[in-house]
Short mmCIF file of C-alpha atoms in Angstrom, two decimals:
data_model
loop_
_atom_site.label_atom_id
_atom_site.label_comp_id
_atom_site.label_asym_id
_atom_site.label_seq_id
_atom_site.Cartn_x
_atom_site.Cartn_y
_atom_site.Cartn_z
CA MET A 1 0.00 0.00 0.00
CA THR A 2 2.85 2.39 0.87
CA ASP A 3 4.42 1.92 -2.55
CA THR A 4 1.18 2.66 -4.38
CA THR A 5 0.63 5.74 -2.22
CA PHE A 6 4.23 6.77 -2.78
CA LEU A 7 3.85 6.50 -6.57
CA ARG A 8 0.60 8.49 -6.43
CA PHE A 9 2.20 11.11 -4.22
CA ARG A 10 5.20 11.41 -6.52
CA SER A 11 2.98 11.65 -9.58
CA GLU A 12 0.88 14.38 -7.91
CA LEU A 13 4.01 16.29 -6.98
CA ASP A 14 5.29 16.04 -10.56
CA SER A 15 1.96 17.20 -11.98
CA PHE A 16 1.77 20.15 -9.65
CA PHE A 17 5.41 21.06 -10.26
CA LEU A 18 4.77 20.99 -14.02
CA LEU A 19 1.70 23.16 -13.58
CA THR A 20 3.60 25.77 -11.55
CA LEU A 21 6.53 25.65 -13.99
CA LEU A 22 4.18 26.29 -16.91
CA ASN A 23 2.67 29.12 -14.92
CA VAL A 24 6.09 30.68 -14.40
CA VAL A 25 6.73 30.48 -18.16
CA PHE A 26 3.32 31.86 -19.12
CA GLY A 27 3.46 34.48 -16.35
CA ALA A 28 6.76 35.73 -17.77
CA LEU A 29 5.30 35.69 -21.30
CA ALA A 30 2.24 37.57 -20.08
CA VAL A 31 4.44 40.30 -18.58
CA ALA A 32 6.51 40.52 -21.76
CA PHE A 33 3.48 40.71 -24.05
CA ALA A 34 1.69 43.19 -21.80
CA ILE A 35 4.73 45.48 -22.10
CA GLN A 36 4.74 44.96 -25.86
CA PHE A 37 1.04 45.82 -26.07
CA ILE A 38 1.56 48.95 -23.95
CA VAL A 39 4.34 50.06 -26.29
CA THR A 40 2.38 49.39 -29.48
CA SER A 41 -0.94 50.77 -28.31
CA ILE A 42 0.16 53.92 -26.52
CA LEU A 43 3.74 54.75 -27.42
CA GLY A 44 3.26 53.65 -30.98
CA LEU A 45 0.90 56.53 -31.68
CA THR A 46 2.21 58.91 -34.31
CA ASP A 47 -0.35 61.62 -33.82
CA TRP A 48 -0.96 62.30 -30.14
CA SER A 49 -3.70 64.84 -30.88
CA ILE A 50 -6.01 62.05 -32.04
CA LEU A 51 -6.39 59.20 -29.58
CA PRO A 52 -8.59 56.42 -30.96
CA LEU A 53 -10.84 54.86 -28.33
CA SER A 54 -9.67 51.37 -29.25
CA ARG A 55 -6.06 52.40 -28.55
CA ILE A 56 -6.96 53.84 -25.15
CA ALA A 57 -8.87 50.67 -24.28
CA ALA A 58 -6.03 48.44 -25.49
CA GLY A 59 -3.51 50.51 -23.50
CA ALA A 60 -5.59 50.32 -20.32
CA ILE A 61 -6.15 46.58 -20.67
CA SER A 62 -2.43 46.09 -21.40
CA MET A 63 -1.55 47.82 -18.16
CA ILE A 64 -4.00 45.66 -16.21
CA CYS A 65 -2.51 42.61 -17.96
CA PHE A 66 0.98 43.73 -16.93
CA GLY A 67 -0.05 43.93 -13.28
CA LEU A 68 -1.88 40.63 -13.38
CA GLY A 69 1.01 38.98 -15.27
CA LEU A 70 3.49 40.19 -12.66
CA SER A 71 1.29 38.94 -9.84
CA TRP A 72 0.87 35.63 -11.71
CA LEU A 73 4.64 35.26 -12.09
CA ILE A 74 5.50 36.10 -8.47
CA SER A 75 2.81 33.78 -7.06
CA SER A 76 3.92 30.92 -9.32
CA VAL A 77 7.56 31.30 -8.25
CA GLU A 78 6.53 31.34 -4.57
CA ILE A 79 4.53 28.13 -4.93
CA MET A 80 7.10 26.41 -7.13
CA ASP A 81 9.90 27.09 -4.66
CA GLY A 82 8.40 24.96 -1.87
CA ILE A 83 7.19 22.23 -4.22
CA ASP A 84 10.66 21.91 -5.70
CA ASP A 85 12.16 21.28 -2.24
CA ILE A 86 9.69 18.50 -1.48
CA ARG A 87 10.10 17.05 -4.97
CA THR A 88 13.89 17.01 -4.69
CA GLU A 89 13.59 14.93 -1.52
CA ILE A 90 11.24 12.47 -3.18
CA LYS A 91 12.90 12.33 -6.60
CA GLY A 92 15.92 10.27 -5.66
CA ARG A 93 13.92 7.67 -3.75
CA THR A 94 12.79 4.46 -5.29
CA SER A 95 10.28 1.89 -4.08
CA PRO A 96 10.13 0.35 -1.55
CA ILE A 97 10.28 3.36 0.71
CA SER A 98 9.64 3.56 4.42
CA ASP A 99 6.37 4.80 5.91
CA GLU A 100 8.30 7.54 7.65
CA ILE A 101 9.60 9.07 4.42
CA LEU A 102 6.19 8.91 2.74
CA ILE A 103 4.34 10.43 5.68
CA SER A 104 7.05 13.11 6.06
CA GLY A 105 6.47 14.02 2.43
CA ILE A 106 2.70 14.15 2.85
CA VAL A 107 3.03 16.25 6.03
CA ARG A 108 5.35 18.68 4.27
CA MET A 109 3.03 18.93 1.28
CA ILE A 110 0.03 19.60 3.51
CA ALA A 111 2.04 22.18 5.44
CA HIS A 112 3.09 23.78 2.16
CA TYR A 113 -0.53 23.87 0.99
CA ARG A 114 -1.67 25.44 4.27
CA GLU A 115 1.05 28.04 3.95
CA HIS A 116 0.23 28.92 0.34
CA LYS A 117 -3.52 28.40 0.34
CA LYS A 118 -4.13 32.14 0.12
CA THR A 119 -1.62 32.53 -2.72
CA ILE A 120 -3.25 29.65 -4.63
CA ARG A 121 -6.66 31.29 -4.17
CA THR A 122 -5.17 34.53 -5.52
CA MET A 123 -3.63 32.59 -8.42
CA ILE A 124 -7.03 31.20 -9.38
CA LEU A 125 -8.48 34.70 -9.38
CA VAL A 126 -5.49 36.30 -11.13
CA CYS A 127 -5.42 33.60 -13.81
CA THR A 128 -9.13 33.95 -14.49
CA LEU A 129 -8.97 37.77 -14.62
CA GLY A 130 -5.75 37.68 -16.64
CA GLY A 131 -7.30 35.18 -19.03
CA PHE A 132 -10.26 37.43 -19.73
CA CYS A 133 -8.06 40.54 -20.01
CA PHE A 134 -5.77 38.84 -22.53
CA LEU A 135 -8.84 37.55 -24.36
CA ALA A 136 -10.14 41.11 -24.62
CA LEU A 137 -6.72 42.31 -25.72
CA GLY A 138 -6.49 39.62 -28.38
CA ILE A 139 -9.93 40.48 -29.71
CA LEU A 140 -9.18 44.23 -29.66
CA ASN A 141 -5.92 43.68 -31.51
CA GLY A 142 -7.64 41.51 -34.05
CA LEU A 143 -10.47 43.99 -34.55
CA GLU A 144 -8.18 46.96 -34.90
CA PHE A 145 -6.50 45.52 -37.92
CA ALA A 146 -9.47 43.82 -39.45
CA SER A 147 -12.19 45.55 -41.36
CA ILE A 148 -15.40 44.18 -42.67
CA GLY A 149 -17.04 45.74 -45.67
CA LEU A 150 -20.71 45.61 -44.76
CA THR A 151 -21.98 46.50 -48.22
CA SER A 152 -19.58 44.35 -50.18
CA GLY A 153 -19.46 41.62 -47.52
CA THR A 154 -15.66 41.41 -47.68
CA PHE A 155 -13.30 40.80 -44.77
CA THR A 156 -9.84 42.34 -44.95
CA LEU A 157 -6.87 42.34 -42.64
CA ASN A 158 -4.84 45.54 -42.68
CA SER A 159 -1.68 44.07 -41.33
CA TYR A 160 -0.68 40.43 -41.41
CA LEU A 161 2.14 41.20 -39.01
CA LEU A 162 -0.31 41.87 -36.20
CA ILE A 163 -2.11 38.58 -36.51
CA PRO A 164 0.61 36.69 -34.57
CA SER A 165 0.44 39.20 -31.72
CA ALA A 166 -3.34 38.83 -31.49
CA LEU A 167 -2.99 35.06 -31.61
CA LEU A 168 -0.35 35.15 -28.87
CA ALA A 169 -2.65 37.20 -26.66
CA LEU A 170 -5.40 34.64 -27.25
CA GLY A 171 -2.92 31.83 -26.53
CA ILE A 172 -1.90 33.40 -23.22
CA ALA A 173 -5.58 33.90 -22.42
CA ALA A 174 -6.22 30.18 -23.01
CA ALA A 175 -3.18 29.19 -20.90
CA SER A 176 -4.28 31.51 -18.14
CA LEU A 177 -7.83 30.17 -18.02
CA LEU A 178 -6.54 26.58 -18.12
CA SER A 179 -4.16 27.32 -15.23
CA SER A 180 -7.02 28.70 -13.22
CA TYR A 181 -8.99 25.51 -13.89
CA TYR A 182 -6.12 23.22 -12.86
CA PHE A 183 -5.32 25.26 -9.75
CA LYS A 184 -8.97 24.95 -8.77
CA ARG A 185 -8.77 21.18 -9.17
CA PHE A 186 -5.55 21.02 -7.13
CA SER A 187 -7.05 23.21 -4.46
CA ARG A 188 -10.22 21.10 -4.29
CA ALA A 189 -8.23 17.88 -3.78
CA TRP A 190 -6.11 19.36 -0.98
CA ASP A 191 -9.05 21.11 0.64
CA LEU A 192 -10.81 17.76 0.87
CA ARG A 193 -7.69 16.25 2.41
CA GLN A 194 -7.48 19.08 4.90
CA ASP A 195 -11.11 18.62 5.85
CA GLY A 196 -10.44 14.91 6.31
CA LEU A 197 -7.45 15.76 8.49
CA SER A 198 -9.57 17.97 10.70
CA LEU A 199 -11.80 14.98 11.34
CA SER A 200 -8.79 12.71 11.93
CA GLU A 201 -7.40 15.17 14.46
CA HIS A 202 -10.15 14.13 16.80
CA ALA A 203 -8.87 10.54 16.77
CA LEU A 204 -5.31 11.75 17.29
CA ALA A 205 -6.37 14.00 20.16
CA GLU A 206 -8.19 11.09 21.76
CA LYS A 207 -5.14 8.88 21.39
CA LEU A 208 -2.99 11.52 23.04
CA GLY A 209 -5.54 11.97 25.79
CA ARG A 210 -6.14 15.56 24.82
CA GLU A 211 -9.52 17.05 24.22
CA MET B 1 -0.56 21.97 28.69
CA ASP B 2 -1.71 23.29 25.37
CA CYS B 3 0.24 24.24 22.31
CA PRO B 4 -0.94 26.61 19.64
CA CYS B 5 -2.95 24.70 17.05
CA ARG B 6 -0.94 25.94 14.09
CA ASN B 7 2.72 26.64 14.29
CA MET B 8 5.06 28.30 11.90
CA HIS B 9 8.46 26.79 11.77
CA SER B 10 11.07 26.33 9.16
CA GLN B 11 11.22 22.72 7.99
CA LYS B 12 14.05 20.26 7.89
CA ASN B 13 14.36 17.68 5.22
CA TRP B 14 14.64 13.99 5.98
CA ASP B 15 18.41 14.04 6.02
CA GLY B 16 18.33 16.75 8.66
CA ASN B 17 19.42 19.60 6.43
CA ASP B 18 17.73 22.93 6.82
CA THR B 19 15.55 23.92 3.91
CA MET B 20 14.70 27.28 5.52
CA LYS B 21 11.06 27.03 4.55
CA THR B 22 8.31 28.53 6.58
CA GLU B 23 5.55 26.00 6.69
CA ARG B 24 2.59 25.38 8.92
CA ARG B 25 2.27 22.15 10.83
CA THR B 26 -0.42 21.15 13.27
CA GLN B 27 0.48 20.16 16.81
CA TYR B 28 -0.25 16.51 15.92
CA GLU B 29 2.21 16.64 13.05
CA ILE B 30 4.83 18.10 15.37
CA TYR B 31 4.17 15.39 17.98
CA TRP B 32 4.60 12.78 15.23
CA GLU B 33 7.90 14.34 14.11
CA ILE B 34 9.24 14.43 17.68
CA LEU B 35 8.22 10.83 18.36
CA VAL B 36 9.67 9.51 15.10
CA PHE B 37 12.92 11.38 15.75
CA CYS B 38 13.08 10.08 19.31
CA ARG B 39 13.03 6.41 18.29
CA SER B 40 16.63 6.59 19.40
CA PRO B 41 17.56 8.69 22.46
CA ARG B 42 17.87 12.41 21.66
CA SER B 43 18.82 15.50 23.60
CA PHE B 44 16.47 18.46 23.99
CA THR B 45 18.70 20.56 21.71
CA ALA B 46 18.69 17.89 19.00
CA ILE B 47 14.89 17.64 19.12
CA VAL B 48 14.21 21.37 18.89
CA HIS B 49 16.83 21.68 16.17
CA ARG B 50 15.51 18.76 14.11
CA CYS B 51 11.84 19.69 14.52
CA ASP B 52 12.49 23.41 14.20
CA LEU B 53 10.90 24.52 17.39
CA ASN B 54 11.84 27.40 19.59
CA SER B 55 12.94 26.55 23.10
CA LYS B 56 9.62 27.47 24.73
CA ALA B 57 7.50 25.52 22.23
CA GLY B 58 9.96 22.61 22.44
CA GLN B 59 9.56 22.48 26.24
CA GLU B 60 5.78 22.50 25.89
CA TYR B 61 5.66 19.71 23.30
CA ILE B 62 8.25 17.52 25.01
CA GLY B 63 6.70 18.18 28.43
CA PHE B 64 3.29 17.14 27.13
CA LEU B 65 4.61 13.96 25.51
CA CYS B 66 6.51 13.06 28.73
CA SER B 67 3.46 13.72 30.90
CA LYS B 68 1.36 11.38 28.74
CA GLY B 69 3.99 8.66 28.73
CA TYR B 70 4.93 8.90 25.05
CA LEU B 71 8.47 10.06 25.80
CA SER B 72 10.67 8.95 28.63
CA ARG B 73 13.51 10.90 30.14
CA THR B 74 16.86 9.29 30.83
CA ASP B 75 20.03 10.77 32.21
CA GLU B 76 23.21 9.66 30.52
CA ASP B 77 26.68 11.12 31.21
CA GLU B 78 25.15 14.23 32.75
CA LYS B 79 23.00 14.64 29.66
CA THR B 80 19.22 14.37 29.61
CA LEU B 81 17.96 12.30 26.73
CA TYR B 82 14.43 11.64 25.52
CA VAL B 83 13.31 8.41 23.95
CA ALA B 84 9.97 7.32 22.55
CA THR B 85 8.12 4.69 24.58
CA GLY B 86 6.01 1.77 23.41
CA ARG B 87 2.92 3.97 23.56
CA ALA B 88 4.55 6.26 21.01
CA SER B 89 4.48 3.59 18.34
CA GLU B 90 0.70 3.37 18.75
CA TYR B 91 0.43 7.09 18.02
CA ILE B 92 2.91 6.88 15.14
CA THR B 93 0.98 3.97 13.60
CA LEU B 94 -2.39 5.70 13.97
CA PHE B 95 -0.99 8.94 12.52
CA SER B 96 0.57 7.13 9.55
CA GLU B 97 -2.60 5.16 8.89
CA LEU B 98 -4.81 8.25 8.99
CA TYR B 99 -2.57 10.29 6.71
CA GLN B 100 -2.02 7.47 4.27
CA LYS B 101 -5.72 6.58 4.19
CA LEU B 102 -6.62 10.18 3.55
CA PHE B 103 -4.23 10.27 0.64
CA ASP B 104 -5.54 6.99 -0.75
CA THR B 105 -9.27 7.63 -0.42
CA ILE B 106 -9.52 11.20 -1.73
CA PRO B 107 -9.07 11.53 -5.50
CA GLY B 108 -5.78 13.21 -6.19
CA PHE B 109 -4.64 15.85 -8.61
CA LYS B 110 -3.30 15.00 -12.04
CA LEU B 111 -2.74 17.06 -15.16
#
């Protein structure tokens, strides 16, 4: 039983580490693209006397995306740091492993979750908000350079060069929303475990003769 | 003798090296760590160092475990050592079973 639990624990650790690593990468990309969007939407204006509404909106959303991206990146690094320590301890071990090592790992993981529960909650919120902001940015970028001829029924793109940037924004939006979903799933699993532990504490208290 | 329900301590890894992490453990998790560490006789300093407790908290935890008969005190070469008793293995077993069961019964996280 210990070996099966150990393999499950190791697999969960690996999955969560991969998720946080991907979040670090996408968080960094989000910051970089937000800066790029700020530059192109605001600083890229040639005539400052005329400020198109779409540019102002894109600039404002880009700045929000920058803040959210930065928050996303910092939170991911914070979470990844602790997970990496636990993972390093587990990584070198092969089955069969002692109960003590397995339970130590579980205790550390639960402690890590308790410590970062608030950050994970923030991550879920930041990823969802960031996802929608990048989605809006991607759509705005796409719309700005696309025009539809209502009478002729034609669809033209003014600049092919801006399609990749709009697609990237949409890609980051998808990654962000997916991260939020996976963090929610991770959080649900560990919340259930924590609830179970609260019930188990009664048995432990009884054993210790403490009420 | 009551200890705070949640404690913040830096954590040591299983080889005893400091990882300098601030993590939260419950009092039951700390009791388990002390008892597992004290399978062989340990000094007060070694226990508080290994389990990352401050002196005051260490005294409270060790005092409680001694008062309930989970740890016994022995004097050796003018040094006081603590060692887990037979009762301690009952607690260790129950703790391990509960934590392992919890991990096995609740669906885990996978990408």
